[in-house]
PDB file of C-alpha atoms in Angstrom:
ATOM      1  CA  MET R   1      -0.222   0.024   0.181  1.00 49.00           C
ATOM      2  CA  ARG R   2       1.161   3.317  -0.715  1.00 57.00           C
ATOM      3  CA  ALA R   3       2.512   5.435   1.698  1.00 56.00           C
ATOM      4  CA  LYS R   4      -0.069   8.416   1.140  1.00 59.00           C
ATOM      5  CA  THR R   5      -2.920   6.143   1.067  1.00 56.00           C
ATOM      6  CA  ARG R   6      -1.819   4.423   4.375  1.00 56.00           C
ATOM      7  CA  LEU R   7      -1.660   7.908   5.837  1.00 49.00           C
ATOM      8  CA  ARG R   8      -4.798   8.884   4.389  1.00 56.00           C
ATOM      9  CA  LEU R   9      -6.317   6.007   5.908  1.00 50.00           C
ATOM     10  CA  VAL R  10      -4.890   6.678   9.481  1.00 47.00           C
ATOM     11  CA  THR R  11      -6.454   9.969   9.321  1.00 49.00           C
ATOM     12  CA  ILE R  12      -9.389   9.138   8.684  1.00 47.00           C
ATOM     13  CA  ALA R  13      -9.562   6.230  11.811  1.00 46.00           C
ATOM     14  CA  VAL R  14      -8.193   9.057  13.836  1.00 42.00           C
ATOM     15  CA  PHE R  15     -11.141  11.723  13.175  1.00 43.00           C
ATOM     16  CA  LEU R  16     -13.870   8.786  13.104  1.00 41.00           C
ATOM     17  CA  PHE R  17     -12.312   7.264  16.771  1.00 42.00           C
ATOM     18  CA  ALA R  18     -12.097  11.064  18.076  1.00 41.00           C
ATOM     19  CA  GLY R  19     -15.626  11.507  16.959  1.00 41.00           C
ATOM     20  CA  LEU R  20     -16.980   8.112  18.614  1.00 43.00           C
ATOM     21  CA  GLY R  21     -15.078   8.954  21.785  1.00 44.00           C
ATOM     22  CA  SER R  22     -16.148  12.635  22.195  1.00 45.00           C
ATOM     23  CA  GLY R  23     -19.062  11.460  24.354  1.00 47.00           C
ATOM     24  CA  LEU R  24     -17.018   9.157  26.426  1.00 47.00           C
ATOM     25  CA  LEU R  25     -14.395  12.094  26.379  1.00 44.00           C
ATOM     26  CA  ARG R  26     -16.727  14.571  27.873  1.00 55.00           C
ATOM     27  CA  GLY R  27     -17.937  11.927  30.513  1.00 75.00           C
ATOM     28  CA  GLN R  28     -21.182  11.489  29.577  1.00 82.00           C
ATOM     29  CA  THR R  29     -22.760   8.288  31.115  1.00 91.00           C
ATOM     30  CA  LEU R  30     -26.629   7.611  30.986  1.00 92.00           C
ATOM     31  CA  GLN R  31     -27.957   4.432  33.105  1.00 93.00           C
ATOM     32  CA  LEU R  32     -31.237   3.355  33.994  1.00 95.00           C
ATOM     33  CA  SER R  33     -32.551   0.611  36.141  1.00 96.00           C
ATOM     34  CA  ILE R  34     -36.238  -0.463  36.323  1.00 97.00           C
ATOM     35  CA  ASN R  35     -37.608  -2.911  38.999  1.00 96.00           C
ATOM     36  CA  PRO R  36     -39.891  -5.024  39.007  1.00 97.00           C
ATOM     37  CA  GLN R  37     -39.561  -5.662  35.124  1.00 97.00           C
ATOM     38  CA  THR R  38     -42.860  -7.212  35.302  1.00 98.00           C
ATOM     39  CA  ILE R  39     -46.304  -5.719  36.617  1.00 98.00           C
ATOM     40  CA  SER R  40     -49.861  -7.159  37.121  1.00 98.00           C
ATOM     41  CA  PHE R  41     -53.266  -6.057  36.795  1.00 98.00           C
ATOM     42  CA  ALA R  42     -55.450  -8.259  38.679  1.00 97.00           C
ATOM     43  CA  ALA R  43     -59.326  -9.062  37.705  1.00 96.00           C
ATOM     44  CA  ALA R  44     -61.570  -7.055  39.086  1.00 96.00           C
ATOM     45  CA  ASP R  45     -65.261  -5.802  39.286  1.00 96.00           C
ATOM     46  CA  PRO R  46     -65.363  -2.809  36.894  1.00 96.00           C
ATOM     47  CA  ASP R  47     -68.134  -1.327  39.074  1.00 96.00           C
ATOM     48  CA  VAL R  48     -66.031  -1.617  42.508  1.00 95.00           C
ATOM     49  CA  SER R  49     -63.067  -0.752  40.347  1.00 94.00           C
ATOM     50  CA  THR R  50     -63.171   1.636  37.416  1.00 96.00           C
ATOM     51  CA  GLN R  51     -59.199   1.776  37.815  1.00 97.00           C
ATOM     52  CA  VAL R  52     -56.869  -1.503  38.783  1.00 98.00           C
ATOM     53  CA  PRO R  53     -53.566  -0.610  40.322  1.00 98.00           C
ATOM     54  CA  ALA R  54     -50.393  -2.660  38.975  1.00 98.00           C
ATOM     55  CA  ASN R  55     -49.245  -5.378  41.781  1.00 98.00           C
ATOM     56  CA  GLN R  56     -46.459  -2.965  42.420  1.00 97.00           C
ATOM     57  CA  ALA R  57     -45.166   0.348  41.414  1.00 97.00           C
ATOM     58  CA  VAL R  58     -42.109   0.286  39.155  1.00 98.00           C
ATOM     59  CA  GLN R  59     -39.107   1.850  40.827  1.00 97.00           C
ATOM     60  CA  VAL R  60     -36.978   3.535  38.102  1.00 97.00           C
ATOM     61  CA  THR R  61     -33.641   4.607  38.778  1.00 96.00           C
ATOM     62  CA  ILE R  62     -31.404   7.238  36.531  1.00 95.00           C
ATOM     63  CA  ARG R  63     -28.045   8.527  36.692  1.00 93.00           C
ATOM     64  CA  ALA R  64     -27.055  10.897  34.136  1.00 91.00           C
ATOM     65  CA  THR R  65     -23.441  12.248  34.839  1.00 90.00           C
ATOM     66  CA  GLY R  66     -21.251  14.740  32.755  1.00 88.00           C
ATOM     67  CA  MET R  67     -24.457  16.280  30.677  1.00 85.00           C
ATOM     68  CA  GLY R  68     -23.285  19.589  31.566  1.00 88.00           C
ATOM     69  CA  THR R  69     -26.235  21.769  30.555  1.00 88.00           C
ATOM     70  CA  ARG R  70     -27.653  19.020  27.967  1.00 90.00           C
ATOM     71  CA  SER R  71     -31.197  17.285  28.713  1.00 91.00           C
ATOM     72  CA  TRP R  72     -31.864  13.882  28.622  1.00 93.00           C
ATOM     73  CA  GLN R  73     -35.741  12.321  28.710  1.00 95.00           C
ATOM     74  CA  LEU R  74     -36.887   9.198  29.604  1.00 96.00           C
ATOM     75  CA  THR R  75     -39.642   8.060  27.611  1.00 97.00           C
ATOM     76  CA  LEU R  76     -42.113   4.698  27.586  1.00 98.00           C
ATOM     77  CA  ARG R  77     -43.028   3.100  24.566  1.00 97.00           C
ATOM     78  CA  ALA R  78     -45.570   0.714  24.307  1.00 98.00           C
ATOM     79  CA  ASN R  79     -44.765  -2.217  21.613  1.00 97.00           C
ATOM     80  CA  GLY R  80     -48.515  -2.639  20.795  1.00 97.00           C
ATOM     81  CA  ASN R  81     -51.656  -3.075  22.617  1.00 98.00           C
ATOM     82  CA  LEU R  82     -52.491  -5.542  25.584  1.00 98.00           C
ATOM     83  CA  SER R  83     -53.233  -8.576  23.763  1.00 96.00           C
ATOM     84  CA  ASP R  84     -54.530 -12.193  24.696  1.00 95.00           C
ATOM     85  CA  PHE R  85     -53.094 -15.019  22.647  1.00 93.00           C
ATOM     86  CA  TRP R  86     -56.548 -17.332  22.807  1.00 91.00           C
ATOM     87  CA  SER R  87     -59.032 -15.232  22.045  1.00 87.00           C
ATOM     88  CA  MET R  88     -57.256 -12.867  19.626  1.00 91.00           C
ATOM     89  CA  ALA R  89     -58.548  -9.957  21.694  1.00 93.00           C
ATOM     90  CA  SER R  90     -56.902  -6.880  22.586  1.00 95.00           C
ATOM     91  CA  ILE R  91     -57.312  -4.000  24.739  1.00 97.00           C
ATOM     92  CA  ALA R  92     -56.219  -0.770  24.049  1.00 97.00           C
ATOM     93  CA  ILE R  93     -52.589   0.130  25.494  1.00 98.00           C
ATOM     94  CA  SER R  94     -53.748   3.557  26.332  1.00 98.00           C
ATOM     95  CA  ASN R  95     -56.218   2.265  28.991  1.00 98.00           C
ATOM     96  CA  ILE R  96     -52.889   2.039  31.073  1.00 98.00           C
ATOM     97  CA  SER R  97     -51.817   5.252  32.978  1.00 98.00           C
ATOM     98  CA  TRP R  98     -48.918   6.018  35.185  1.00 98.00           C
ATOM     99  CA  ILE R  99     -49.156   8.252  37.931  1.00 97.00           C
ATOM    100  CA  ALA R 100     -45.299   9.430  39.128  1.00 96.00           C
ATOM    101  CA  THR R 101     -43.867  10.129  42.244  1.00 94.00           C
ATOM    102  CA  GLU R 102     -40.588  12.911  42.292  1.00 87.00           C
ATOM    103  CA  ILE R 103     -42.294  15.356  40.050  1.00 85.00           C
ATOM    104  CA  PRO R 104     -40.510  16.704  38.576  1.00 92.00           C
ATOM    105  CA  PRO R 105     -38.379  15.573  36.899  1.00 93.00           C
ATOM    106  CA  PHE R 106     -40.879  12.593  36.636  1.00 96.00           C
ATOM    107  CA  ARG R 107     -44.317  13.163  34.939  1.00 97.00           C
ATOM    108  CA  ASN R 108     -47.633  11.822  35.059  1.00 97.00           C
ATOM    109  CA  GLY R 109     -48.626  10.229  31.704  1.00 97.00           C
ATOM    110  CA  THR R 110     -50.743   7.359  29.726  1.00 98.00           C
ATOM    111  CA  LEU R 111     -49.328   4.671  27.459  1.00 98.00           C
ATOM    112  CA  ALA R 112     -49.313   4.707  23.630  1.00 97.00           C
ATOM    113  CA  ALA R 113     -49.097   1.848  21.140  1.00 96.00           C
ATOM    114  CA  ASN R 114     -45.409   2.506  19.349  1.00 96.00           C
ATOM    115  CA  VAL R 115     -45.538   6.220  20.682  1.00 97.00           C
ATOM    116  CA  GLU R 116     -43.102   7.479  22.638  1.00 96.00           C
ATOM    117  CA  GLN R 117     -44.648   9.207  26.040  1.00 97.00           C
ATOM    118  CA  ILE R 118     -42.043  11.362  27.904  1.00 97.00           C
ATOM    119  CA  ALA R 119     -41.937  10.373  31.722  1.00 96.00           C
ATOM    120  CA  ALA R 120     -39.041  12.189  32.616  1.00 96.00           C
ATOM    121  CA  THR R 121     -37.301  14.782  31.405  1.00 95.00           C
ATOM    122  CA  LYS R 122     -33.958  17.433  33.416  1.00 93.00           C
ATOM    123  CA  SER R 123     -31.154  19.280  32.277  1.00 91.00           C
ATOM    124  CA  GLY R 124     -28.330  18.563  33.509  1.00 91.00           C
ATOM    125  CA  ASN R 125     -26.527  15.622  35.739  1.00 91.00           C
ATOM    126  CA  TYR R 126     -29.071  13.648  37.769  1.00 88.00           C
ATOM    127  CA  ASN R 127     -28.929  10.818  40.284  1.00 90.00           C
ATOM    128  CA  SER R 128     -32.310   9.714  41.732  1.00 88.00           C
ATOM    129  CA  ARG R 129     -35.058   7.104  41.766  1.00 93.00           C
ATOM    130  CA  GLY R 130     -38.749   7.891  40.748  1.00 94.00           C
ATOM    131  CA  ASP R 131     -41.605   5.365  41.238  1.00 96.00           C
ATOM    132  CA  LEU R 132     -44.331   4.884  38.451  1.00 97.00           C
ATOM    133  CA  ASN R 133     -47.570   3.633  39.715  1.00 98.00           C
ATOM    134  CA  PHE R 134     -49.903   2.467  36.652  1.00 98.00           C
ATOM    135  CA  PHE R 135     -53.461   1.750  36.627  1.00 98.00           C
ATOM    136  CA  LEU R 136     -55.377   0.223  34.007  1.00 98.00           C
ATOM    137  CA  THR R 137     -59.142   1.492  33.258  1.00 98.00           C
ATOM    138  CA  ASN R 138     -60.987  -1.131  33.759  1.00 97.00           C
ATOM    139  CA  LEU R 139     -64.260  -1.870  31.647  1.00 97.00           C
ATOM    140  CA  TRP R 140     -66.832  -4.664  31.145  1.00 97.00           C
ATOM    141  CA  SER R 141     -66.434  -4.303  27.621  1.00 96.00           C
ATOM    142  CA  TYR R 142     -63.233  -5.993  27.743  1.00 97.00           C
ATOM    143  CA  TRP R 143     -63.180  -9.632  26.851  1.00 96.00           C
ATOM    144  CA  ALA R 144     -61.673 -12.021  29.199  1.00 95.00           C
ATOM    145  CA  GLY R 145     -58.418 -13.668  28.975  1.00 96.00           C
ATOM    146  CA  GLN R 146     -54.773 -13.101  29.657  1.00 97.00           C
ATOM    147  CA  TYR R 147     -53.370  -9.983  28.409  1.00 98.00           C
ATOM    148  CA  THR R 148     -50.016  -8.844  27.660  1.00 98.00           C
ATOM    149  CA  GLN R 149     -47.502  -6.098  26.071  1.00 98.00           C
ATOM    150  CA  THR R 150     -43.729  -5.187  26.435  1.00 98.00           C
ATOM    151  CA  VAL R 151     -42.835  -1.272  27.081  1.00 98.00           C
ATOM    152  CA  ALA R 152     -39.530  -0.246  26.767  1.00 98.00           C
ATOM    153  CA  PHE R 153     -38.028   2.432  28.787  1.00 97.00           C
ATOM    154  CA  THR R 154     -35.484   4.659  27.224  1.00 97.00           C
ATOM    155  CA  LEU R 155     -33.352   7.247  28.588  1.00 96.00           C
ATOM    156  CA  SER R 156     -31.564   9.391  26.168  1.00 93.00           C
ATOM    157  CA  ALA R 157     -29.505  12.536  25.718  1.00 90.00           C
ATOM    158  CA  ILE R 158     -31.521  15.149  23.934  1.00 88.00           C
TER     159      ILE R 158
ATOM    160  CA  MET Z   1     -13.480  17.311  -2.641  1.00 46.00           C
ATOM    161  CA  LYS Z   2     -11.010  15.544  -0.296  1.00 49.00           C
ATOM    162  CA  LYS Z   3     -11.032  18.404   2.049  1.00 51.00           C
ATOM    163  CA  TYR Z   4     -14.726  17.822   3.194  1.00 52.00           C
ATOM    164  CA  LEU Z   5     -14.306  13.891   3.395  1.00 48.00           C
ATOM    165  CA  ILE Z   6     -12.546  14.549   6.811  1.00 49.00           C
ATOM    166  CA  PRO Z   7     -15.024  16.803   8.471  1.00 51.00           C
ATOM    167  CA  ALA Z   8     -17.814  14.230   7.183  1.00 49.00           C
ATOM    168  CA  PHE Z   9     -16.439  11.572   9.294  1.00 47.00           C
ATOM    169  CA  TRP Z  10     -16.056  13.693  12.215  1.00 47.00           C
ATOM    170  CA  LEU Z  11     -19.893  14.160  12.185  1.00 48.00           C
ATOM    171  CA  MET Z  12     -20.551  10.540  11.875  1.00 46.00           C
ATOM    172  CA  GLY Z  13     -18.295   9.809  14.415  1.00 43.00           C
ATOM    173  CA  LEU Z  14     -20.012  12.215  16.622  1.00 46.00           C
ATOM    174  CA  ALA Z  15     -23.242  11.105  15.614  1.00 46.00           C
ATOM    175  CA  SER Z  16     -22.572   7.897  16.075  1.00 44.00           C
ATOM    176  CA  SER Z  17     -21.622   8.731  19.795  1.00 44.00           C
ATOM    177  CA  LEU Z  18     -24.714  10.683  20.025  1.00 47.00           C
ATOM    178  CA  LEU Z  19     -26.674   7.388  18.709  1.00 44.00           C
ATOM    179  CA  PHE Z  20     -24.972   5.475  21.736  1.00 47.00           C
ATOM    180  CA  ALA Z  21     -26.014   8.083  24.664  1.00 77.00           C
ATOM    181  CA  GLN Z  22     -29.188   6.504  25.273  1.00 86.00           C
ATOM    182  CA  THR Z  23     -30.348   3.133  27.397  1.00 93.00           C
ATOM    183  CA  THR Z  24     -33.340   1.010  27.162  1.00 95.00           C
ATOM    184  CA  GLN Z  25     -35.007  -1.297  30.000  1.00 95.00           C
ATOM    185  CA  ASN Z  26     -38.020  -3.266  29.028  1.00 97.00           C
ATOM    186  CA  LEU Z  27     -41.054  -3.428  31.634  1.00 98.00           C
ATOM    187  CA  THR Z  28     -43.247  -6.909  30.791  1.00 98.00           C
ATOM    188  CA  VAL Z  29     -47.228  -5.847  31.399  1.00 98.00           C
ATOM    189  CA  ASN Z  30     -49.703  -8.581  32.291  1.00 98.00           C
ATOM    190  CA  ALA Z  31     -53.582  -8.162  33.013  1.00 98.00           C
ATOM    191  CA  THR Z  32     -55.864 -10.984  33.854  1.00 97.00           C
ATOM    192  CA  VAL Z  33     -59.663 -10.168  32.877  1.00 97.00           C
ATOM    193  CA  SER Z  34     -62.058 -12.666  34.218  1.00 96.00           C
ATOM    194  CA  SER Z  35     -66.032 -13.432  33.202  1.00 95.00           C
ATOM    195  CA  ARG Z  36     -68.362 -12.076  35.135  1.00 96.00           C
ATOM    196  CA  TYR Z  37     -71.803 -11.277  35.101  1.00 97.00           C
ATOM    197  CA  LYS Z  38     -74.166  -8.902  36.216  1.00 97.00           C
ATOM    198  CA  LEU Z  39     -77.648  -8.042  36.494  1.00 97.00           C
ATOM    199  CA  GLU Z  40     -79.442  -4.772  38.045  1.00 97.00           C
ATOM    200  CA  LEU Z  41     -83.174  -3.881  38.265  1.00 97.00           C
ATOM    201  CA  SER Z  42     -84.770  -0.389  39.022  1.00 97.00           C
ATOM    202  CA  SER Z  43     -87.220  -2.236  41.119  1.00 97.00           C
ATOM    203  CA  ASN Z  44     -87.681  -5.625  42.307  1.00 95.00           C
ATOM    204  CA  THR Z  45     -91.615  -5.342  42.975  1.00 96.00           C
ATOM    205  CA  VAL Z  46     -94.750  -5.350  40.776  1.00 97.00           C
ATOM    206  CA  THR Z  47     -98.301  -5.333  41.382  1.00 97.00           C
ATOM    207  CA  PHE Z  48    -101.211  -5.803  39.430  1.00 97.00           C
ATOM    208  CA  THR Z  49    -104.551  -4.382  40.382  1.00 96.00           C
ATOM    209  CA  ARG Z  50    -108.420  -5.927  39.002  1.00 92.00           C
ATOM    210  CA  VAL Z  51    -109.814  -2.861  38.088  1.00 84.00           C
ATOM    211  CA  ALA Z  52    -112.405  -4.292  35.478  1.00 82.00           C
ATOM    212  CA  ASN Z  53    -115.097  -7.219  35.186  1.00 85.00           C
ATOM    213  CA  PRO Z  54    -112.701  -9.977  34.707  1.00 85.00           C
ATOM    214  CA  MET Z  55    -115.654 -11.913  32.692  1.00 85.00           C
ATOM    215  CA  GLY Z  56    -113.912 -10.128  29.570  1.00 85.00           C
ATOM    216  CA  GLU Z  57    -110.206 -11.771  30.229  1.00 89.00           C
ATOM    217  CA  PRO Z  58    -108.507  -8.066  30.416  1.00 91.00           C
ATOM    218  CA  ILE Z  59    -105.044  -7.826  30.447  1.00 94.00           C
ATOM    219  CA  ILE Z  60    -104.077  -5.698  33.608  1.00 95.00           C
ATOM    220  CA  LEU Z  61    -100.548  -4.046  33.147  1.00 96.00           C
ATOM    221  CA  GLN Z  62     -98.362  -3.801  36.092  1.00 97.00           C
ATOM    222  CA  ASN Z  63     -99.234  -0.632  38.403  1.00 97.00           C
ATOM    223  CA  GLU Z  64     -95.366   0.493  38.129  1.00 97.00           C
ATOM    224  CA  VAL Z  65     -93.173   2.157  35.343  1.00 97.00           C
ATOM    225  CA  PRO Z  66     -91.575  -0.244  33.331  1.00 97.00           C
ATOM    226  CA  ILE Z  67     -88.658  -2.049  35.212  1.00 97.00           C
ATOM    227  CA  GLN Z  68     -85.331  -0.965  33.960  1.00 98.00           C
ATOM    228  CA  VAL Z  69     -83.057  -3.980  33.690  1.00 97.00           C
ATOM    229  CA  THR Z  70     -78.927  -3.628  32.831  1.00 98.00           C
ATOM    230  CA  VAL Z  71     -77.303  -6.816  32.260  1.00 98.00           C
ATOM    231  CA  LYS Z  72     -73.174  -6.345  32.617  1.00 97.00           C
ATOM    232  CA  ALA Z  73     -71.367  -9.154  31.229  1.00 97.00           C
ATOM    233  CA  THR Z  74     -67.799  -9.732  30.703  1.00 96.00           C
ATOM    234  CA  THR Z  75     -67.534 -12.869  28.495  1.00 94.00           C
ATOM    235  CA  SER Z  76     -64.766 -14.807  26.385  1.00 93.00           C
ATOM    236  CA  ARG Z  77     -63.971 -16.431  23.272  1.00 91.00           C
ATOM    237  CA  PHE Z  78     -61.831 -18.497  21.519  1.00 88.00           C
ATOM    238  CA  LEU Z  79     -60.198 -17.047  19.106  1.00 85.00           C
ATOM    239  CA  LEU Z  80     -63.044 -15.417  16.981  1.00 82.00           C
ATOM    240  CA  TRP Z  81     -66.288 -17.855  19.016  1.00 90.00           C
ATOM    241  CA  PRO Z  82     -67.546 -15.828  21.525  1.00 91.00           C
ATOM    242  CA  GLN Z  83     -69.206 -17.412  24.587  1.00 91.00           C
ATOM    243  CA  THR Z  84     -73.086 -16.703  24.387  1.00 94.00           C
ATOM    244  CA  PHE Z  85     -74.701 -15.750  27.897  1.00 96.00           C
ATOM    245  CA  ASN Z  86     -78.352 -15.473  28.098  1.00 97.00           C
ATOM    246  CA  LEU Z  87     -80.807 -13.933  30.553  1.00 97.00           C
ATOM    247  CA  ARG Z  88     -83.390 -16.026  32.059  1.00 97.00           C
ATOM    248  CA  ILE Z  89     -86.403 -15.596  34.071  1.00 97.00           C
ATOM    249  CA  GLN Z  90     -87.870 -18.314  36.165  1.00 97.00           C
ATOM    250  CA  ALA Z  91     -91.222 -18.171  38.668  1.00 97.00           C
ATOM    251  CA  VAL Z  92     -90.828 -19.870  41.344  1.00 96.00           C
ATOM    252  CA  GLY Z  93     -94.033 -22.004  41.948  1.00 94.00           C
ATOM    253  CA  THR Z  94     -97.513 -20.540  41.119  1.00 96.00           C
ATOM    254  CA  LEU Z  95     -99.065 -17.249  42.385  1.00 97.00           C
ATOM    255  CA  VAL Z  96    -100.909 -18.169  45.861  1.00 97.00           C
ATOM    256  CA  ASP Z  97    -103.008 -15.947  48.274  1.00 97.00           C
ATOM    257  CA  ALA Z  98    -101.418 -17.286  51.619  1.00 95.00           C
ATOM    258  CA  SER Z  99    -104.840 -16.395  53.428  1.00 96.00           C
ATOM    259  CA  SER Z 100    -106.906 -19.252  51.488  1.00 95.00           C
ATOM    260  CA  GLY Z 101    -104.486 -21.000  49.958  1.00 96.00           C
ATOM    261  CA  THR Z 102    -105.727 -20.389  46.384  1.00 96.00           C
ATOM    262  CA  THR Z 103    -103.477 -20.431  43.361  1.00 97.00           C
ATOM    263  CA  ILE Z 104    -103.581 -18.620  39.857  1.00 97.00           C
ATOM    264  CA  PRO Z 105    -101.189 -20.196  37.151  1.00 96.00           C
ATOM    265  CA  VAL Z 106     -98.122 -18.036  36.400  1.00 97.00           C
ATOM    266  CA  GLY Z 107     -99.043 -18.328  32.459  1.00 96.00           C
ATOM    267  CA  ALA Z 108    -101.468 -15.397  33.356  1.00 97.00           C
ATOM    268  CA  ILE Z 109     -97.891 -13.605  33.723  1.00 97.00           C
ATOM    269  CA  THR Z 110     -96.576 -12.115  30.301  1.00 97.00           C
ATOM    270  CA  TRP Z 111     -93.981  -9.618  29.822  1.00 97.00           C
ATOM    271  CA  THR Z 112     -92.938  -7.339  26.738  1.00 97.00           C
ATOM    272  CA  ALA Z 113     -89.228  -6.418  26.679  1.00 97.00           C
ATOM    273  CA  THR Z 114     -87.292  -3.390  24.726  1.00 97.00           C
ATOM    274  CA  GLY Z 115     -83.379  -3.411  24.508  1.00 97.00           C
ATOM    275  CA  SER Z 116     -80.979  -4.901  22.449  1.00 95.00           C
ATOM    276  CA  GLY Z 117     -80.703  -8.568  22.602  1.00 96.00           C
ATOM    277  CA  TYR Z 118     -84.105  -8.874  24.991  1.00 97.00           C
ATOM    278  CA  VAL Z 119     -86.761 -11.306  24.151  1.00 95.00           C
ATOM    279  CA  GLY Z 120     -89.380  -8.986  22.694  1.00 94.00           C
ATOM    280  CA  ALA Z 121     -92.526 -10.900  24.760  1.00 97.00           C
ATOM    281  CA  GLY Z 122     -93.083 -13.766  26.543  1.00 97.00           C
ATOM    282  CA  THR Z 123     -94.924 -15.592  29.161  1.00 97.00           C
ATOM    283  CA  LEU Z 124     -94.018 -17.612  32.873  1.00 97.00           C
ATOM    284  CA  ALA Z 125     -93.488 -20.731  33.375  1.00 96.00           C
ATOM    285  CA  GLU Z 126     -93.668 -22.464  36.786  1.00 95.00           C
ATOM    286  CA  ASN Z 127     -89.860 -23.471  38.091  1.00 94.00           C
ATOM    287  CA  THR Z 128     -88.965 -23.490  34.399  1.00 95.00           C
ATOM    288  CA  ASP Z 129     -86.749 -20.858  33.019  1.00 95.00           C
ATOM    289  CA  VAL Z 130     -87.468 -18.812  30.228  1.00 97.00           C
ATOM    290  CA  LEU Z 131     -85.341 -17.338  27.752  1.00 97.00           C
ATOM    291  CA  LEU Z 132     -85.602 -12.814  28.235  1.00 97.00           C
ATOM    292  CA  GLY Z 133     -82.767 -12.265  26.617  1.00 97.00           C
ATOM    293  CA  THR Z 134     -78.993 -13.533  24.900  1.00 97.00           C
ATOM    294  CA  TRP Z 135     -75.200 -11.936  23.908  1.00 97.00           C
ATOM    295  CA  ASN Z 136     -72.358 -13.039  22.874  1.00 95.00           C
ATOM    296  CA  ALA Z 137     -69.827 -10.287  23.326  1.00 95.00           C
ATOM    297  CA  SER Z 138     -68.644  -8.134  26.608  1.00 96.00           C
ATOM    298  CA  GLY Z 139     -70.433  -5.122  27.452  1.00 96.00           C
ATOM    299  CA  ARG Z 140     -73.409  -3.266  29.098  1.00 97.00           C
ATOM    300  CA  TYR Z 141     -77.002  -4.540  27.975  1.00 98.00           C
ATOM    301  CA  GLN Z 142     -79.948  -1.692  28.933  1.00 97.00           C
ATOM    302  CA  GLY Z 143     -83.543  -2.708  28.554  1.00 97.00           C
ATOM    303  CA  THR Z 144     -86.953  -2.610  30.125  1.00 98.00           C
ATOM    304  CA  ILE Z 145     -89.365  -5.525  31.175  1.00 98.00           C
ATOM    305  CA  ARG Z 146     -93.456  -4.535  31.616  1.00 98.00           C
ATOM    306  CA  PHE Z 147     -95.340  -7.313  33.134  1.00 98.00           C
ATOM    307  CA  SER Z 148     -99.058  -7.892  32.516  1.00 97.00           C
ATOM    308  CA  PHE Z 149    -101.831  -9.938  34.264  1.00 97.00           C
ATOM    309  CA  LYS Z 150    -104.392 -11.207  31.970  1.00 96.00           C
ATOM    310  CA  ASP Z 151    -107.781 -11.858  34.309  1.00 95.00           C
ATOM    311  CA  ASN Z 152    -110.286 -14.026  34.191  1.00 94.00           C
ATOM    312  CA  ALA Z 153    -113.528 -14.552  36.337  1.00 93.00           C
ATOM    313  CA  ASN Z 154    -112.766 -17.810  37.810  1.00 94.00           C
ATOM    314  CA  TYR Z 155    -109.921 -16.167  39.753  1.00 95.00           C
ATOM    315  CA  ALA Z 156    -111.076 -15.847  43.159  1.00 94.00           C
ATOM    316  CA  PRO Z 157    -110.644 -12.414  44.818  1.00 94.00           C
ATOM    317  CA  GLY Z 158    -107.949 -12.187  46.863  1.00 95.00           C
ATOM    318  CA  VAL Z 159    -104.014 -11.032  47.195  1.00 97.00           C
ATOM    319  CA  TYR Z 160    -101.393 -13.388  45.498  1.00 97.00           C
ATOM    320  CA  ARG Z 161     -97.619 -13.422  45.635  1.00 97.00           C
ATOM    321  CA  LEU Z 162     -94.939 -15.098  43.608  1.00 96.00           C
ATOM    322  CA  VAL Z 163     -91.513 -14.934  43.604  1.00 97.00           C
ATOM    323  CA  VAL Z 164     -89.876 -14.494  40.260  1.00 97.00           C
ATOM    324  CA  THR Z 165     -86.254 -15.214  39.653  1.00 97.00           C
ATOM    325  CA  LEU Z 166     -83.970 -13.490  36.932  1.00 97.00           C
ATOM    326  CA  SER Z 167     -80.533 -14.889  36.633  1.00 97.00           C
ATOM    327  CA  VAL Z 168     -77.588 -14.137  34.112  1.00 97.00           C
ATOM    328  CA  GLY Z 169     -75.023 -16.307  33.033  1.00 94.00           C
ATOM    329  CA  THR Z 170     -74.284 -18.751  30.385  1.00 91.00           C
ATOM    330  CA  SER Z 171     -76.433 -21.320  30.883  1.00 77.00           C
TER     331      SER Z 171
END
């Protein structure tokens, strides 16, 4: 390989890795953990429990460092509606909402199918925990069944 | 041309670092919905009063306004085949005058009903379920029932009582 070509490749690699590492060099880290990773809504009489609470709150721990004045946000994205395999029935995921503690940076909200909903946002560093208490709107019109869906919690710099 | 390449790679690298500045966790959400059925009536008593000569076998409407009926159901289905559920009415015994022991056949009492899924008309049967409504999807179903009594000169004067049971379920 000619020396000129080699030099050009090395130069490109240096700049590429410099760019890749720029975030790290600034010391930006975003860490997210949720506990538990599964919640359940028990069956209930819609006349008695119009809003069914999940069996436990989801503890969301966020650690954002090296952010400077940059902002971050936590979004929740349901990967579709609640669905039951055997009945092929579904319940609109928008029937699930949450009430947050630690407002701000956390906020209350309602899930949406395949649409990110902001659950927390702040600029700068953060190292704390908030609880999200989920509720299911209980209606007579649901088909009986065992429904499930996953919700992606994404913490990102914006 | 070449002088733009290096800044372009720099921007690509910087952009990729931004893309990496995120982390994701997944939460699994489960919900259980059980089958359940509920029946609500606006009143649990109806009365009839003989007001005319029974020789003509007049039809006597209940003295009260029609009863509002609400059936609430969360039912199941397998794939696309739903579980049917029914509202049934049964006369527990026959009309009896407690003081004399005289009876009147429950077949003298008929009803008319309105509302989606309700059977429009029917006649009470002693200790036998009679269909009053049928549905095959979860929801709330409202209707009205008005009872009538077909009088007859053979019925002796008295105060007759009868218990009627309405039930909702998959049977």
